[in-house]
Short mmCIF file of N, CA, C and O in Angstrom, two decimals:
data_model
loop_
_atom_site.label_atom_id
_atom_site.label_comp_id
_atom_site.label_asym_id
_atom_site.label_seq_id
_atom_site.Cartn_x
_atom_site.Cartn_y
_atom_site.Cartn_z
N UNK A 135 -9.04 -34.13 -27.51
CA UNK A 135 -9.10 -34.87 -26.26
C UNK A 135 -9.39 -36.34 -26.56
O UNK A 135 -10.23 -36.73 -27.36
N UNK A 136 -8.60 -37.07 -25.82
CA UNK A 136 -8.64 -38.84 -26.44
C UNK A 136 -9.86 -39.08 -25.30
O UNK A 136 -10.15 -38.37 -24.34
N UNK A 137 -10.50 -40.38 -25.78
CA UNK A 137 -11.54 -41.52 -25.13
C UNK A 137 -10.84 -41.25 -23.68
O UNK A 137 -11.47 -40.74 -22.76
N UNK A 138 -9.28 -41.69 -23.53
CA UNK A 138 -9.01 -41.85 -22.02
C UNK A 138 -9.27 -40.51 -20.93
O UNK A 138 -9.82 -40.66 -19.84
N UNK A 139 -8.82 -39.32 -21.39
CA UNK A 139 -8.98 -38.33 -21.15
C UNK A 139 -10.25 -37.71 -20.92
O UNK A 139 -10.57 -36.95 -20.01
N UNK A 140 -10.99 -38.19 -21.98
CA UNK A 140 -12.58 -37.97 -21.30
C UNK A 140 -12.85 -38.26 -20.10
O UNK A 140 -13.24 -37.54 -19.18
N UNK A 141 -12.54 -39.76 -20.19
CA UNK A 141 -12.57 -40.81 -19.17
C UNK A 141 -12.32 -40.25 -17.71
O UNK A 141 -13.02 -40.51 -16.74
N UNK A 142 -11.12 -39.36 -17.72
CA UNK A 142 -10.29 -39.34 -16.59
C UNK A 142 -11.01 -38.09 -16.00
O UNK A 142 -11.08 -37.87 -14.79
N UNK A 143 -11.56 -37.27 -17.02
CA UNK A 143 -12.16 -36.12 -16.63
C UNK A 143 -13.52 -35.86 -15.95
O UNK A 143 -13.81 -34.88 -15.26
N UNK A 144 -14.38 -36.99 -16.28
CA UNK A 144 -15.41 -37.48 -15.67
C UNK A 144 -15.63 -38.23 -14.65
O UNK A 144 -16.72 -38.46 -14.14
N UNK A 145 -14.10 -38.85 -14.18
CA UNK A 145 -13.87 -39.53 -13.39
C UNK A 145 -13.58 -38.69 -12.11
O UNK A 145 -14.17 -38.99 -11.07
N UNK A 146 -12.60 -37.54 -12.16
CA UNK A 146 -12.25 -36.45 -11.46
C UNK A 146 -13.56 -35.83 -11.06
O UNK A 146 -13.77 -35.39 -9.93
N UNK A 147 -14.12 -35.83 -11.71
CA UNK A 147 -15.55 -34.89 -11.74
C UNK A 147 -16.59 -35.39 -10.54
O UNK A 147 -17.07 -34.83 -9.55
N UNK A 148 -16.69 -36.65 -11.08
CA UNK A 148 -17.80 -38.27 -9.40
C UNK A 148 -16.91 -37.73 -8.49
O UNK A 148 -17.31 -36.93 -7.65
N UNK A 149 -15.66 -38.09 -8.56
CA UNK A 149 -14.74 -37.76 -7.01
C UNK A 149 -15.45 -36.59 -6.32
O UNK A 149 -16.33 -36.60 -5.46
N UNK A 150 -14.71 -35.38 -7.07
CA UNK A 150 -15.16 -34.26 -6.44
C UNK A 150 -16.38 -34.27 -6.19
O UNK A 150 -16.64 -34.18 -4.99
N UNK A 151 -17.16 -34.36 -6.83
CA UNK A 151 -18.62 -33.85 -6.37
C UNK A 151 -18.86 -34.55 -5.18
O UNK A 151 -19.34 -33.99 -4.20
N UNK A 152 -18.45 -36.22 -5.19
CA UNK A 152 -18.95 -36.74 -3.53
C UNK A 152 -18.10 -36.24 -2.69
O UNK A 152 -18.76 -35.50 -1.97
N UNK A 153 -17.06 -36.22 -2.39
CA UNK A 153 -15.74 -35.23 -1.86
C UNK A 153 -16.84 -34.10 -1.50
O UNK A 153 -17.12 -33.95 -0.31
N UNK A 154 -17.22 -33.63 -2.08
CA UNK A 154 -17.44 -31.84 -1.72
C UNK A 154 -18.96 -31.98 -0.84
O UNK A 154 -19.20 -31.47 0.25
N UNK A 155 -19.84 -32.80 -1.62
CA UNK A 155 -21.47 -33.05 -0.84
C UNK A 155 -21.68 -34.07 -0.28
O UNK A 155 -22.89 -34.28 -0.19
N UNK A 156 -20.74 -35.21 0.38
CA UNK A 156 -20.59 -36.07 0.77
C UNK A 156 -21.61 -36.97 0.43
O UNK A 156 -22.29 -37.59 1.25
N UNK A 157 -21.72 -37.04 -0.88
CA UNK A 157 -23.41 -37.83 -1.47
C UNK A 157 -22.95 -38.10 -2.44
O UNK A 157 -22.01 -37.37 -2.74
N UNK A 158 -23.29 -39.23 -3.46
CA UNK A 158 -23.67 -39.59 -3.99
C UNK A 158 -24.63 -38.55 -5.04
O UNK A 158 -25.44 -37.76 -4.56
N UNK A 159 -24.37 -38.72 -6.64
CA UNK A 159 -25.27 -38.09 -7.73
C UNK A 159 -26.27 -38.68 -7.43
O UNK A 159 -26.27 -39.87 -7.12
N UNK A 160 -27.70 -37.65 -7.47
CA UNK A 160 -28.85 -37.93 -7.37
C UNK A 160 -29.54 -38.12 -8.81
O UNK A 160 -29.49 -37.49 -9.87
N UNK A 161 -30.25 -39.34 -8.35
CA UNK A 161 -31.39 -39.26 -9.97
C UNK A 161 -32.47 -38.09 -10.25
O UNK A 161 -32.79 -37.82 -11.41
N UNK A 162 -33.14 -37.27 -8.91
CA UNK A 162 -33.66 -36.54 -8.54
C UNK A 162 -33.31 -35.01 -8.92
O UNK A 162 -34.19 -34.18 -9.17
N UNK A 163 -31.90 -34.74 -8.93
CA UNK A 163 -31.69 -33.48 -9.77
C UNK A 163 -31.22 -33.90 -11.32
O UNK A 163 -30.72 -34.94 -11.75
N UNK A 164 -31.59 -32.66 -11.94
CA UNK A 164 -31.04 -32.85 -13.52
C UNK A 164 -29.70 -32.87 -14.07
O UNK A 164 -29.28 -33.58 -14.98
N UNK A 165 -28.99 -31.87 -13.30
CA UNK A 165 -27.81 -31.17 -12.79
C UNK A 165 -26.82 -32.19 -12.85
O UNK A 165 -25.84 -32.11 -13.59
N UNK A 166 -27.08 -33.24 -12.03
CA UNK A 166 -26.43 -34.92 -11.52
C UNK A 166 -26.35 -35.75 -12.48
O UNK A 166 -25.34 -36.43 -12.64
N UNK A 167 -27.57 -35.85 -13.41
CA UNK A 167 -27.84 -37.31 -13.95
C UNK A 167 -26.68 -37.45 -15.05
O UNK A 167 -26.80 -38.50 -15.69
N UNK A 168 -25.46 -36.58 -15.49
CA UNK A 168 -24.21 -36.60 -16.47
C UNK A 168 -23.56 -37.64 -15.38
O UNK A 168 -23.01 -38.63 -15.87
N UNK A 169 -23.56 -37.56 -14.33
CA UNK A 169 -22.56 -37.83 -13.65
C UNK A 169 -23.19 -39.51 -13.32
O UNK A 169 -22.68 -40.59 -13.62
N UNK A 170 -24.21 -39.27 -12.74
CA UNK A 170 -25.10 -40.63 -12.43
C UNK A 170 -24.95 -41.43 -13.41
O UNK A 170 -24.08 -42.30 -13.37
N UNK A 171 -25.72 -41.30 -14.41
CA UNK A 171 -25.25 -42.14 -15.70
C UNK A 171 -24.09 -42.54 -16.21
O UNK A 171 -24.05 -43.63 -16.77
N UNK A 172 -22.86 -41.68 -16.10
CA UNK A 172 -21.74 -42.05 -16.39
C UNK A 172 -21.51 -43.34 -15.36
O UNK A 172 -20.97 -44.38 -15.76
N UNK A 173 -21.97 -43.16 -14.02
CA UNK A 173 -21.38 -44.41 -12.94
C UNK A 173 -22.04 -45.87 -13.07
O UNK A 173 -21.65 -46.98 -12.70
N UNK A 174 -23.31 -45.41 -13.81
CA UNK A 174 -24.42 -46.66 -14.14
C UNK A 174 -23.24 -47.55 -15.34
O UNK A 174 -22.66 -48.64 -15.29
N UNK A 175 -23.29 -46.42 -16.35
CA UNK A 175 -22.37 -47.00 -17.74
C UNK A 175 -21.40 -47.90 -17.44
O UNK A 175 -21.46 -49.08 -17.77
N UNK A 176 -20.32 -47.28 -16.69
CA UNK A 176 -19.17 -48.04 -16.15
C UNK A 176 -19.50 -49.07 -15.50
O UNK A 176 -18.94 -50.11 -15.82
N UNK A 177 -20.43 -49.10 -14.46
CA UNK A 177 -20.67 -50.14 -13.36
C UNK A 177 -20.79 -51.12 -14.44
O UNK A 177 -20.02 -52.08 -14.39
N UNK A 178 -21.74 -51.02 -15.52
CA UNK A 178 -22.02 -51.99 -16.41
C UNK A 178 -20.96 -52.47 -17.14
O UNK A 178 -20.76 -53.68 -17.24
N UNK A 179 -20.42 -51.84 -17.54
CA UNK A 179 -18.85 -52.74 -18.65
C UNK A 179 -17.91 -52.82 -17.64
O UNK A 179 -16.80 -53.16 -18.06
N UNK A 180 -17.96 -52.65 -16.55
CA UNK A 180 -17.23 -53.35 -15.29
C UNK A 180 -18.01 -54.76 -15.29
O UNK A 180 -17.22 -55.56 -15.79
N UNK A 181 -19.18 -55.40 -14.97
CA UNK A 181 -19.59 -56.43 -14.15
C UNK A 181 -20.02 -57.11 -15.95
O UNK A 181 -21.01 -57.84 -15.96
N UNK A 182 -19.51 -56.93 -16.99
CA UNK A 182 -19.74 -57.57 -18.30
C UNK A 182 -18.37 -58.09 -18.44
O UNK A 182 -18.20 -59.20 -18.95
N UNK A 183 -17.61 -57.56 -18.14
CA UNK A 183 -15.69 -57.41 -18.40
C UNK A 183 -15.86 -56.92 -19.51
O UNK A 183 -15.94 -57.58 -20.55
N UNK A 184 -15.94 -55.67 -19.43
CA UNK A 184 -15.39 -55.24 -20.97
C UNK A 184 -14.87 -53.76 -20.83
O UNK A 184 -14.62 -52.90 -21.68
N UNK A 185 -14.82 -53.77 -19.62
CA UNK A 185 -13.72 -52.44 -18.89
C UNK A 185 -12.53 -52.36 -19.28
O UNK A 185 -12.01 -53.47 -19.15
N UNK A 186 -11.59 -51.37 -19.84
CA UNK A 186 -10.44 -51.42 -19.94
C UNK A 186 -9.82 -51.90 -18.68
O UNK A 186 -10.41 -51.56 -17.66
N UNK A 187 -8.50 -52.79 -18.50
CA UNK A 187 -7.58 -53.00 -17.35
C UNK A 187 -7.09 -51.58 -16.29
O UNK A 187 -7.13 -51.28 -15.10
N UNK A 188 -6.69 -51.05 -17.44
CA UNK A 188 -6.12 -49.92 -16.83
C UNK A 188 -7.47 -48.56 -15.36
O UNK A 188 -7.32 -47.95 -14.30
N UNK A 189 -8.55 -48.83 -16.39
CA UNK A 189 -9.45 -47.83 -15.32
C UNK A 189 -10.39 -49.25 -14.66
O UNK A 189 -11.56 -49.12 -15.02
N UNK A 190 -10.25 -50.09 -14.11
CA UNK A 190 -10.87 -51.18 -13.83
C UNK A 190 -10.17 -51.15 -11.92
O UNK A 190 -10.85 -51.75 -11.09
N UNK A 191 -8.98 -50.52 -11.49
CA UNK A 191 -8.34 -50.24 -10.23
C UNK A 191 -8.88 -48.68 -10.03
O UNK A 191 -8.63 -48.10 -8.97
N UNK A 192 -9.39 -48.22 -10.75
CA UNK A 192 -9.76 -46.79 -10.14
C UNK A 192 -10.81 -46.53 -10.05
O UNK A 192 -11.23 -45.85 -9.10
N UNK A 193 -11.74 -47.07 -11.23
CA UNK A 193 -13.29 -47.56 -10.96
C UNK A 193 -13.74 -48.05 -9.71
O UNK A 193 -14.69 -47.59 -9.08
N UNK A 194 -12.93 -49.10 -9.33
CA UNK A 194 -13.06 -49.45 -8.31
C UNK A 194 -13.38 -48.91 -7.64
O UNK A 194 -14.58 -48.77 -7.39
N UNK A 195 -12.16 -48.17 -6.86
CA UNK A 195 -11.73 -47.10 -5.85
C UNK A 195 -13.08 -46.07 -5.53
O UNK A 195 -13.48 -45.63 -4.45
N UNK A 196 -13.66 -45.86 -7.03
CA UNK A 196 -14.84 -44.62 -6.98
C UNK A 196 -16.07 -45.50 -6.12
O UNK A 196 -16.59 -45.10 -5.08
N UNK A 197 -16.41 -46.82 -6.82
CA UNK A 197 -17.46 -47.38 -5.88
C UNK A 197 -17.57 -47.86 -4.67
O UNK A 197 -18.61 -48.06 -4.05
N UNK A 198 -15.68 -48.19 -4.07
CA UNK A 198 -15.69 -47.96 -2.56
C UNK A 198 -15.81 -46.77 -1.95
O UNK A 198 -15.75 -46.72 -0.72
N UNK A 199 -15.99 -45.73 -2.64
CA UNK A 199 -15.96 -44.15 -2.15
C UNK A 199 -17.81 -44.18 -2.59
O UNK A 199 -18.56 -43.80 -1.69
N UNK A 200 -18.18 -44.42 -3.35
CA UNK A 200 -19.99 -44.32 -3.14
C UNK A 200 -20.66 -45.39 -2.31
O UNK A 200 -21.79 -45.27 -1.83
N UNK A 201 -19.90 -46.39 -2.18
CA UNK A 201 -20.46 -47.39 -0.81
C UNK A 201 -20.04 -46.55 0.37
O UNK A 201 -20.85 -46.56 1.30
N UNK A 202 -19.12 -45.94 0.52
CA UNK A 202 -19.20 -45.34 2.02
C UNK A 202 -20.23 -43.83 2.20
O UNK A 202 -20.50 -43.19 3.23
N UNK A 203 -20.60 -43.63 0.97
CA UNK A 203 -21.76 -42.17 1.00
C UNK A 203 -22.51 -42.49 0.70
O UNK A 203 -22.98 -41.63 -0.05
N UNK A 204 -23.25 -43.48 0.77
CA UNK A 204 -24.74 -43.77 0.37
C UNK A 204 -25.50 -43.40 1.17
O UNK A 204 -24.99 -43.40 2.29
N UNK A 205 -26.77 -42.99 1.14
CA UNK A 205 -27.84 -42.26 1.83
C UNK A 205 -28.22 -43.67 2.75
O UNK A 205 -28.20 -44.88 2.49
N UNK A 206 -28.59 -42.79 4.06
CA UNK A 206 -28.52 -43.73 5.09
C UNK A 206 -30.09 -42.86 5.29
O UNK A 206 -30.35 -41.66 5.34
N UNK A 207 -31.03 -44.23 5.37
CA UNK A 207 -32.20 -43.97 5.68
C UNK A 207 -32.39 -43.19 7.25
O UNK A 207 -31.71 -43.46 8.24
N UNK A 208 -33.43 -42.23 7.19
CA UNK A 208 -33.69 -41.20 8.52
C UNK A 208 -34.02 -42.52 9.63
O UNK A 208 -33.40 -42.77 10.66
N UNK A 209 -35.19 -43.25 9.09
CA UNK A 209 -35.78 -44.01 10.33
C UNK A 209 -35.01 -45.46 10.83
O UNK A 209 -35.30 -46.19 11.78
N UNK A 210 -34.02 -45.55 9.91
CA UNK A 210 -33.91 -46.93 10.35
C UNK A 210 -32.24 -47.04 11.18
O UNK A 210 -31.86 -48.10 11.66
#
């Protein structure tokens, strides 16, 4: 399995899971934090530029899909 393919597989993986629990990976379960961390990693060699071109339009795409599921506080 190549670097990209990892890539793509872990990428499939964030989708679904917010797709399915309409949330966002929690730091709070253990279960999550493969997934959490993977989005931290990226976010970071995204906002360094040192993202490949090619997953830099789909990256994207994933953090307009976790800006629209972010936990919306009870009281406010």
């Amino acid at each position: 399995m190549t670097q990209e393919e990892r890539w793509l597989t872990r990428y499939k993986e964030v989708v679904g899971f917010i797709e399915t629990n309409h949330r966002n990976p929690s730091k709070h379960r253990i279960e999550e934090h493969n997934m959490l961390n993977w989005v931290k990693a990226n976010r970071k060699a995204l906002n360094a530029g040192k993202m490949k071109p090619e997953r830099v339009e789909r990256f994207s795409q994933l953090l307009a899909l976790i800006e629209d599921n972010k936990r919306v506080n009870q009281w406010g």
